[in-house]
mmCIF file of C-alpha atoms in Angstrom:
data_model
loop_
_atom_site.group_PDB
_atom_site.id
_atom_site.type_symbol
_atom_site.label_atom_id
_atom_site.label_comp_id
_atom_site.label_asym_id
_atom_site.label_seq_id
_atom_site.Cartn_x
_atom_site.Cartn_y
_atom_site.Cartn_z
ATOM 1 C CA UNK Q 148 146.104 71.345 48.025
ATOM 2 C CA UNK Q 149 144.524 71.273 51.514
ATOM 3 C CA UNK Q 150 142.170 73.950 52.772
ATOM 4 C CA UNK Q 151 143.522 76.711 54.962
ATOM 5 C CA UNK Q 152 142.605 76.173 58.626
ATOM 6 C CA UNK Q 153 139.548 78.070 59.797
ATOM 7 C CA UNK Q 154 140.773 80.309 62.616
ATOM 8 C CA UNK Q 155 138.232 81.031 65.327
ATOM 9 C CA UNK Q 156 137.870 83.628 68.052
ATOM 10 C CA UNK Q 157 136.030 82.209 71.062
ATOM 11 C CA UNK Q 158 134.355 84.741 73.346
ATOM 12 C CA UNK Q 159 133.623 83.455 76.838
ATOM 13 C CA UNK Q 160 135.211 81.047 79.289
ATOM 14 C CA UNK Q 161 132.146 79.493 80.946
ATOM 15 C CA UNK Q 162 130.610 76.015 80.790
ATOM 16 C CA UNK Q 163 129.163 76.255 77.287
ATOM 17 C CA UNK Q 164 132.507 77.534 75.961
ATOM 18 C CA UNK Q 165 134.044 74.289 77.195
ATOM 19 C CA UNK Q 166 131.410 72.312 75.299
ATOM 20 C CA UNK Q 167 132.351 74.135 72.092
ATOM 21 C CA UNK Q 168 136.041 73.463 72.672
ATOM 22 C CA UNK Q 169 135.376 69.760 73.173
ATOM 23 C CA UNK Q 170 133.471 69.324 69.909
ATOM 24 C CA UNK Q 171 135.610 71.684 67.825
ATOM 25 C CA UNK Q 172 138.516 69.362 68.546
ATOM 26 C CA UNK Q 173 136.691 66.720 66.493
ATOM 27 C CA UNK Q 174 136.298 68.931 63.402
ATOM 28 C CA UNK Q 175 139.299 68.837 61.044
ATOM 29 C CA UNK Q 176 140.832 72.085 59.860
ATOM 30 C CA UNK Q 177 139.540 74.234 62.705
ATOM 31 C CA UNK Q 178 141.775 76.183 65.089
ATOM 32 C CA UNK Q 179 140.667 78.258 68.070
ATOM 33 C CA UNK Q 180 143.404 80.878 67.827
ATOM 34 C CA UNK Q 181 142.274 83.377 70.446
ATOM 35 C CA UNK Q 182 140.037 83.643 73.498
ATOM 36 C CA UNK Q 183 138.242 86.818 74.564
ATOM 37 C CA UNK Q 184 137.738 86.559 78.298
ATOM 38 C CA UNK Q 185 135.430 88.326 80.698
ATOM 39 C CA UNK Q 186 137.574 87.591 83.748
ATOM 40 C CA UNK Q 187 141.314 87.483 83.098
ATOM 41 C CA UNK Q 188 142.200 84.822 85.670
ATOM 42 C CA UNK Q 189 139.358 82.532 84.577
ATOM 43 C CA UNK Q 190 140.164 83.132 80.920
ATOM 44 C CA UNK Q 191 143.822 82.208 81.330
ATOM 45 C CA UNK Q 192 142.908 79.068 83.249
ATOM 46 C CA UNK Q 193 140.448 78.111 80.507
ATOM 47 C CA UNK Q 194 142.974 78.834 77.737
ATOM 48 C CA UNK Q 195 145.606 76.716 79.437
ATOM 49 C CA UNK Q 196 143.169 73.821 79.834
ATOM 50 C CA UNK Q 197 142.197 73.899 76.160
ATOM 51 C CA UNK Q 198 145.581 74.993 74.773
ATOM 52 C CA UNK Q 199 144.297 78.234 73.265
ATOM 53 C CA UNK Q 200 147.467 80.186 72.430
ATOM 54 C CA UNK Q 201 146.251 83.740 73.062
ATOM 55 C CA UNK Q 202 143.999 85.497 75.575
ATOM 56 C CA UNK Q 203 142.672 89.045 75.180
ATOM 57 C CA UNK Q 204 140.121 91.036 77.149
ATOM 58 C CA UNK Q 205 139.039 93.509 74.451
ATOM 59 C CA UNK Q 206 136.792 92.011 71.780
ATOM 60 C CA UNK Q 207 136.808 95.064 69.522
ATOM 61 C CA UNK Q 208 140.581 94.955 69.147
ATOM 62 C CA UNK Q 209 140.452 91.240 68.332
ATOM 63 C CA UNK Q 210 137.748 91.832 65.723
ATOM 64 C CA UNK Q 211 140.090 94.076 63.720
ATOM 65 C CA UNK Q 212 142.458 91.169 63.061
ATOM 66 C CA UNK Q 213 142.526 89.767 59.532
ATOM 67 C CA UNK Q 214 143.853 86.390 60.706
ATOM 68 C CA UNK Q 215 140.596 85.498 62.504
ATOM 69 C CA UNK Q 216 137.799 84.204 60.288
ATOM 70 C CA UNK Q 217 134.890 83.561 62.609
ATOM 71 C CA UNK Q 218 133.602 84.120 66.142
ATOM 72 C CA UNK Q 219 131.746 81.901 68.571
ATOM 73 C CA UNK Q 220 129.875 83.948 71.173
ATOM 74 C CA UNK Q 221 129.633 81.949 74.412
ATOM 75 C CA UNK Q 222 129.221 85.019 76.593
ATOM 76 C CA UNK Q 223 126.451 85.981 79.059
ATOM 77 C CA UNK Q 224 123.020 86.230 77.437
ATOM 78 C CA UNK Q 225 122.576 89.984 78.063
ATOM 79 C CA UNK Q 226 125.645 90.680 75.899
ATOM 80 C CA UNK Q 227 124.686 88.613 72.867
ATOM 81 C CA UNK Q 228 122.816 91.205 70.813
ATOM 82 C CA UNK Q 229 125.390 93.977 71.199
ATOM 83 C CA UNK Q 230 128.337 91.657 70.623
ATOM 84 C CA UNK Q 231 126.678 89.975 67.640
ATOM 85 C CA UNK Q 232 126.157 93.340 66.000
ATOM 86 C CA UNK Q 233 129.838 94.182 66.471
ATOM 87 C CA UNK Q 234 130.990 90.840 65.099
ATOM 88 C CA UNK Q 235 128.830 91.215 61.982
ATOM 89 C CA UNK Q 236 130.023 94.798 61.486
ATOM 90 C CA UNK Q 237 133.611 93.509 61.615
ATOM 91 C CA UNK Q 238 132.897 91.116 58.747
ATOM 92 C CA UNK Q 239 133.346 87.880 60.702
ATOM 93 C CA UNK Q 240 131.258 84.732 60.471
ATOM 94 C CA UNK Q 241 129.267 84.229 63.668
ATOM 95 C CA UNK Q 242 127.897 81.399 65.771
ATOM 96 C CA UNK Q 243 125.967 82.975 68.647
ATOM 97 C CA UNK Q 244 124.883 80.994 71.654
ATOM 98 C CA UNK Q 245 121.157 80.955 72.353
ATOM 99 C CA UNK Q 246 119.438 83.347 72.838
ATOM 100 C CA UNK Q 247 120.451 85.751 70.098
ATOM 101 C CA UNK Q 248 118.859 88.555 72.170
ATOM 102 C CA UNK Q 249 116.692 89.172 75.211
ATOM 103 C CA UNK Q 250 114.104 91.269 73.393
ATOM 104 C CA UNK Q 251 112.365 91.203 70.045
ATOM 105 C CA UNK Q 252 113.624 94.671 69.159
ATOM 106 C CA UNK Q 253 117.241 93.604 69.634
ATOM 107 C CA UNK Q 254 116.653 90.365 67.725
ATOM 108 C CA UNK Q 255 115.123 92.202 64.773
ATOM 109 C CA UNK Q 256 118.017 94.657 64.741
ATOM 110 C CA UNK Q 257 120.752 92.043 64.581
ATOM 111 C CA UNK Q 258 118.848 89.864 62.105
ATOM 112 C CA UNK Q 259 118.635 92.880 59.792
ATOM 113 C CA UNK Q 260 122.399 93.336 60.140
ATOM 114 C CA UNK Q 261 122.972 89.638 59.438
ATOM 115 C CA UNK Q 262 120.751 89.676 56.340
ATOM 116 C CA UNK Q 263 122.606 92.714 54.977
ATOM 117 C CA UNK Q 264 125.976 90.974 55.346
ATOM 118 C CA UNK Q 265 127.546 88.192 53.305
ATOM 119 C CA UNK Q 266 128.687 86.313 56.406
ATOM 120 C CA UNK Q 267 127.385 83.087 57.921
ATOM 121 C CA UNK Q 268 125.339 84.111 60.973
ATOM 122 C CA UNK Q 269 123.956 81.216 62.976
ATOM 123 C CA UNK Q 270 122.324 80.729 66.383
ATOM 124 C CA UNK Q 271 123.219 77.715 68.529
ATOM 125 C CA UNK Q 272 119.752 76.154 68.570
ATOM 126 C CA UNK Q 273 121.182 72.782 69.545
ATOM 127 C CA UNK Q 274 117.782 71.037 69.673
ATOM 128 C CA UNK Q 275 117.633 71.278 65.875
ATOM 129 C CA UNK Q 276 120.765 69.106 65.754
ATOM 130 C CA UNK Q 277 120.143 66.541 68.514
ATOM 131 C CA UNK Q 278 119.639 63.180 66.758
ATOM 132 C CA UNK Q 279 116.300 62.337 68.476
ATOM 133 C CA UNK Q 280 114.639 65.530 67.275
ATOM 134 C CA UNK Q 281 116.106 65.221 63.786
ATOM 135 C CA UNK Q 282 114.854 61.636 63.535
ATOM 136 C CA UNK Q 283 111.355 62.596 64.653
ATOM 137 C CA UNK Q 284 111.295 65.522 62.232
ATOM 138 C CA UNK Q 285 112.234 63.050 59.491
ATOM 139 C CA UNK Q 286 109.412 60.730 60.500
ATOM 140 C CA UNK Q 287 106.936 63.597 60.600
ATOM 141 C CA UNK Q 288 107.935 64.749 57.111
ATOM 142 C CA UNK Q 289 107.721 61.184 55.760
ATOM 143 C CA UNK Q 290 104.285 60.601 57.290
ATOM 144 C CA UNK Q 291 105.643 57.771 59.475
ATOM 145 C CA UNK Q 292 104.738 59.521 62.725
ATOM 146 C CA UNK Q 293 101.839 61.833 63.512
ATOM 147 C CA UNK Q 294 102.460 64.065 66.497
ATOM 148 C CA UNK Q 295 99.569 64.937 68.782
ATOM 149 C CA UNK Q 296 101.280 66.505 71.774
ATOM 150 C CA UNK Q 297 104.863 67.488 72.556
ATOM 151 C CA UNK Q 298 105.522 67.744 76.290
ATOM 152 C CA UNK Q 299 108.725 69.573 77.233
ATOM 153 C CA UNK Q 300 110.120 69.703 80.768
ATOM 154 C CA UNK Q 301 113.037 72.040 81.488
ATOM 155 C CA UNK Q 302 114.480 71.792 84.976
ATOM 156 C CA UNK Q 303 117.329 73.527 86.789
ATOM 157 C CA UNK Q 304 118.027 74.594 90.355
ATOM 158 C CA UNK Q 305 118.880 78.302 90.312
ATOM 159 C CA UNK Q 306 117.769 79.687 93.688
ATOM 160 C CA UNK Q 307 121.257 81.138 93.958
ATOM 161 C CA UNK Q 308 123.017 82.800 91.033
ATOM 162 C CA UNK Q 309 125.275 79.884 90.096
ATOM 163 C CA UNK Q 310 126.430 78.568 86.721
ATOM 164 C CA UNK Q 311 126.523 75.008 85.325
ATOM 165 C CA UNK Q 312 129.516 74.162 87.522
ATOM 166 C CA UNK Q 313 127.966 75.572 90.706
ATOM 167 C CA UNK Q 314 130.205 78.650 90.616
ATOM 168 C CA UNK Q 315 128.980 82.233 91.252
ATOM 169 C CA UNK Q 316 127.592 83.818 88.092
ATOM 170 C CA UNK Q 317 128.000 87.489 87.251
ATOM 171 C CA UNK Q 318 124.720 87.672 85.296
ATOM 172 C CA UNK Q 319 121.203 86.347 85.792
ATOM 173 C CA UNK Q 320 119.765 83.623 83.545
ATOM 174 C CA UNK Q 321 116.385 83.979 81.821
ATOM 175 C CA UNK Q 322 113.784 81.211 81.928
ATOM 176 C CA UNK Q 323 111.738 82.551 78.987
ATOM 177 C CA UNK Q 324 114.238 84.011 76.501
ATOM 178 C CA UNK Q 325 116.898 81.364 77.107
ATOM 179 C CA UNK Q 326 115.360 78.085 78.214
ATOM 180 C CA UNK Q 327 111.846 78.302 76.766
ATOM 181 C CA UNK Q 328 113.433 79.519 73.537
ATOM 182 C CA UNK Q 329 114.904 76.043 72.969
ATOM 183 C CA UNK Q 330 111.509 74.334 73.033
ATOM 184 C CA UNK Q 331 109.516 77.071 71.289
ATOM 185 C CA UNK Q 332 111.968 76.993 68.402
ATOM 186 C CA UNK Q 333 112.013 73.183 68.371
ATOM 187 C CA UNK Q 334 108.216 73.006 68.064
ATOM 188 C CA UNK Q 335 108.110 75.559 65.237
ATOM 189 C CA UNK Q 336 111.000 73.838 63.423
ATOM 190 C CA UNK Q 337 109.556 70.341 63.781
ATOM 191 C CA UNK Q 338 106.222 71.320 62.257
ATOM 192 C CA UNK Q 339 107.438 74.004 59.840
ATOM 193 C CA UNK Q 340 105.047 76.370 61.601
ATOM 194 C CA UNK Q 341 106.807 79.646 62.513
ATOM 195 C CA UNK Q 342 103.785 81.283 64.165
ATOM 196 C CA UNK Q 343 102.014 78.859 66.508
ATOM 197 C CA UNK Q 344 99.402 80.095 68.936
ATOM 198 C CA UNK Q 345 101.016 80.699 72.303
ATOM 199 C CA UNK Q 346 99.835 81.342 75.849
ATOM 200 C CA UNK Q 347 101.425 81.059 79.246
ATOM 201 C CA UNK Q 348 101.638 81.956 82.888
ATOM 202 C CA UNK Q 349 104.497 82.570 85.273
ATOM 203 C CA UNK Q 350 105.175 82.221 88.951
ATOM 204 C CA UNK Q 351 106.371 85.008 91.247
ATOM 205 C CA UNK Q 352 109.757 86.669 90.823
ATOM 206 C CA UNK Q 353 112.681 85.574 92.964
ATOM 207 C CA UNK Q 354 113.119 88.245 95.672
ATOM 208 C CA UNK Q 355 116.827 88.748 94.902
ATOM 209 C CA UNK Q 356 117.347 87.588 91.313
ATOM 210 C CA UNK Q 357 114.268 89.456 90.065
ATOM 211 C CA UNK Q 358 113.204 86.726 87.608
ATOM 212 C CA UNK Q 359 110.258 84.309 87.524
ATOM 213 C CA UNK Q 360 111.395 80.875 88.670
ATOM 214 C CA UNK Q 361 108.556 78.844 87.155
ATOM 215 C CA UNK Q 362 106.592 78.998 83.907
ATOM 216 C CA UNK Q 363 103.844 77.086 82.138
ATOM 217 C CA UNK Q 364 103.557 77.634 78.370
ATOM 218 C CA UNK Q 365 101.152 76.232 75.796
ATOM 219 C CA UNK Q 366 101.547 76.170 72.017
ATOM 220 C CA UNK Q 367 99.210 75.041 69.222
ATOM 221 C CA UNK Q 368 100.190 74.619 65.584
ATOM 222 C CA UNK Q 369 97.961 75.618 62.711
ATOM 223 C CA UNK Q 370 97.118 71.894 62.287
ATOM 224 C CA UNK Q 371 96.099 71.576 65.941
ATOM 225 C CA UNK Q 372 99.201 69.870 67.352
ATOM 226 C CA UNK Q 373 99.776 70.862 70.980
ATOM 227 C CA UNK Q 374 102.906 71.544 72.996
ATOM 228 C CA UNK Q 375 103.053 71.911 76.763
ATOM 229 C CA UNK Q 376 106.186 73.453 78.289
ATOM 230 C CA UNK Q 377 106.890 73.188 82.016
ATOM 231 C CA UNK Q 378 109.945 75.150 83.175
ATOM 232 C CA UNK Q 379 111.420 75.578 86.636
ATOM 233 C CA UNK Q 380 114.511 76.973 88.313
ATOM 234 C CA UNK Q 381 113.253 75.449 91.592
ATOM 235 C CA UNK Q 382 113.749 71.787 90.669
ATOM 236 C CA UNK Q 383 116.400 69.834 92.561
ATOM 237 C CA UNK Q 384 117.068 67.360 89.771
ATOM 238 C CA UNK Q 385 117.555 65.723 87.419
ATOM 239 C CA UNK Q 386 118.536 68.754 85.341
ATOM 240 C CA UNK Q 387 118.097 69.444 81.641
ATOM 241 C CA UNK Q 388 115.444 69.340 78.930
ATOM 242 C CA UNK Q 389 113.210 66.266 78.672
ATOM 243 C CA UNK Q 390 110.821 65.729 75.747
ATOM 244 C CA UNK Q 391 107.849 63.388 75.410
ATOM 245 C CA UNK Q 392 106.530 62.983 71.857
ATOM 246 C CA UNK Q 393 102.960 61.682 72.085
ATOM 247 C CA UNK Q 394 101.911 60.500 68.638
ATOM 248 C CA UNK Q 395 99.379 58.350 66.851
ATOM 249 C CA UNK Q 396 101.832 55.514 66.281
ATOM 250 C CA UNK Q 397 103.888 55.602 69.491
ATOM 251 C CA UNK Q 398 105.200 57.723 72.346
ATOM 252 C CA UNK Q 399 108.886 58.629 72.365
ATOM 253 C CA UNK Q 400 111.098 60.052 75.113
ATOM 254 C CA UNK Q 401 114.030 62.243 74.052
ATOM 255 C CA UNK Q 402 116.859 63.473 76.248
ATOM 256 C CA UNK Q 403 119.952 65.063 74.757
ATOM 257 C CA UNK Q 404 121.165 62.636 72.059
ATOM 258 C CA UNK Q 405 119.135 59.605 73.202
ATOM 259 C CA UNK Q 406 115.675 58.407 72.172
ATOM 260 C CA UNK Q 407 113.463 55.693 73.700
ATOM 261 C CA UNK Q 408 110.062 54.342 72.723
ATOM 262 C CA UNK Q 409 107.173 53.828 75.166
ATOM 263 C CA UNK Q 410 108.612 50.478 76.267
ATOM 264 C CA UNK Q 411 111.886 52.107 77.271
ATOM 265 C CA UNK Q 412 113.717 50.502 74.375
ATOM 266 C CA UNK Q 413 116.471 52.585 72.820
ATOM 267 C CA UNK Q 414 116.025 53.783 69.242
ATOM 268 C CA UNK Q 415 119.380 53.454 67.412
ATOM 269 C CA UNK Q 416 120.673 56.854 66.309
ATOM 270 C CA UNK Q 417 123.978 58.353 65.272
ATOM 271 C CA UNK Q 418 125.376 61.819 65.754
ATOM 272 C CA UNK Q 419 125.869 64.384 68.499
ATOM 273 C CA UNK Q 420 123.852 67.575 68.838
ATOM 274 C CA UNK Q 421 126.693 69.891 69.814
ATOM 275 C CA UNK Q 422 129.161 68.362 67.370
ATOM 276 C CA UNK Q 423 126.715 68.375 64.466
ATOM 277 C CA UNK Q 424 125.748 71.965 65.263
ATOM 278 C CA UNK Q 425 129.323 73.266 65.218
ATOM 279 C CA UNK Q 426 130.126 71.098 62.209
ATOM 280 C CA UNK Q 427 127.215 72.752 60.363
ATOM 281 C CA UNK Q 428 128.612 76.202 61.165
ATOM 282 C CA UNK Q 429 132.015 75.277 59.750
ATOM 283 C CA UNK Q 430 130.499 73.578 56.686
ATOM 284 C CA UNK Q 431 128.284 76.592 55.887
ATOM 285 C CA UNK Q 432 131.348 78.860 55.945
ATOM 286 C CA UNK Q 433 133.363 76.571 53.693
ATOM 287 C CA UNK Q 434 130.477 75.994 51.285
ATOM 288 C CA UNK Q 435 129.370 79.636 51.200
ATOM 289 C CA UNK Q 436 125.739 78.925 52.081
ATOM 290 C CA UNK Q 437 123.152 79.759 54.707
ATOM 291 C CA UNK Q 438 123.314 77.462 57.748
ATOM 292 C CA UNK Q 439 120.585 75.563 59.500
ATOM 293 C CA UNK Q 440 119.510 77.823 62.403
ATOM 294 C CA UNK Q 441 120.451 81.015 60.604
ATOM 295 C CA UNK Q 442 119.587 84.251 62.389
ATOM 296 C CA UNK Q 443 116.718 84.793 59.948
ATOM 297 C CA UNK Q 444 115.204 81.344 60.493
ATOM 298 C CA UNK Q 445 115.255 81.810 64.273
ATOM 299 C CA UNK Q 446 113.555 85.222 64.324
ATOM 300 C CA UNK Q 447 109.966 83.853 64.273
ATOM 301 C CA UNK Q 448 110.608 82.075 67.576
ATOM 302 C CA UNK Q 449 111.718 85.369 69.101
ATOM 303 C CA UNK Q 450 108.384 86.857 68.040
ATOM 304 C CA UNK Q 451 106.571 84.055 69.860
ATOM 305 C CA UNK Q 452 108.632 84.731 72.998
ATOM 306 C CA UNK Q 453 107.778 88.419 72.780
ATOM 307 C CA UNK Q 454 104.078 87.589 72.611
ATOM 308 C CA UNK Q 455 104.443 85.298 75.608
ATOM 309 C CA UNK Q 456 106.305 87.918 77.608
ATOM 310 C CA UNK Q 457 103.680 90.560 76.924
ATOM 311 C CA UNK Q 458 100.788 88.248 77.735
ATOM 312 C CA UNK Q 459 102.419 87.109 80.980
ATOM 313 C CA UNK Q 460 103.081 90.706 81.982
ATOM 314 C CA UNK Q 461 99.467 91.701 81.379
ATOM 315 C CA UNK Q 462 98.145 88.729 83.335
ATOM 316 C CA UNK Q 463 100.382 89.622 86.295
ATOM 317 C CA UNK Q 464 99.249 93.272 86.312
#
C-alpha cells in the first residue's frame, strides 16, 4: 500500500518560493495543496504558474486545517520568527527559510518551542546540502583534506530595495542575519565547532534602507582554522556566494553545486543543494527523526551572529 501524499502549505510567493516549487516537483508523494500569499494578485499569478489549487491570505486560518501536514515558510525575513512560532503551535512540520529569526532572543524562543514539540522543525541552511560543501566536509572528516582558511565572498547589488527578480521589495534584506548566516553556519558545521571566535566590522548604513551595505567578518575555530567573510550589497556582479577552500593538499573553489580544484578542473559530484535540502525535510517527516539543519542545530550560529552584531555596534559607537 502506497504512502499517503504529504500535503504542504507554502507561505510566500517570491523568488525563493519558486525555487522550492521547482525542486518539490522532483520529490515523489509531495503535494503543495495551498499557498498563503502576502499580495493577492502576486499570489494568484504564482499559484497559476505552479498549479497550486488554492490561495489564501490568512495563515492562521490555513493552519487550523487537518488536511495540511507541513509548512514551508518562504516569507520575508522579519516575519519568520513569529510565523514559525504559530506553525509549531498549530502542530505542523516546518521548513523555515533562512534566517530563522533576526535576533538571538527570537531564535531562542522559537527553538524552545520546536524542542518542546514532536514536529520536524528545520531551517533552510542550503549550504549544508550543496554537494561541494558536503564533499569537503567528508574529506575533512576522513583526514583527506586539511583546511587552513575558508574565504567566503557574498555579493549582491541592493542599492534599491529590489528582490531577486529586480522587482520592488516590501521589506529590507539583512546582510548579517541573512547572508552572513549562511557562511557562519557553514564554517561551524564543516568543522563541528559551534562556537568559533568571531570579529567583524561594517560599513556605513544606506541613507534610505537603514542597513549596512558592506561587512568584513573573521572567524577562527578552536583548532586555529580561519574564515574570512567579505559581504557587499554594493557589488555589480557576479552575484551569489563564492567559497575558496585553502587547504594543505589543494585549493578548491565552490559555487552553488559546482566544485573546481586550483587548476580549474571540475570535481565530479552528484546532487543538488535545494533538492537535497527539501528531500531531507520530507524524509525526516516520513521517518520520524530529527533533520539535518534542525532548529536546535542552527541555534549556535545565531549566537555567533548576535556576538558579531553587538561587537559591530560597539565599534561604531
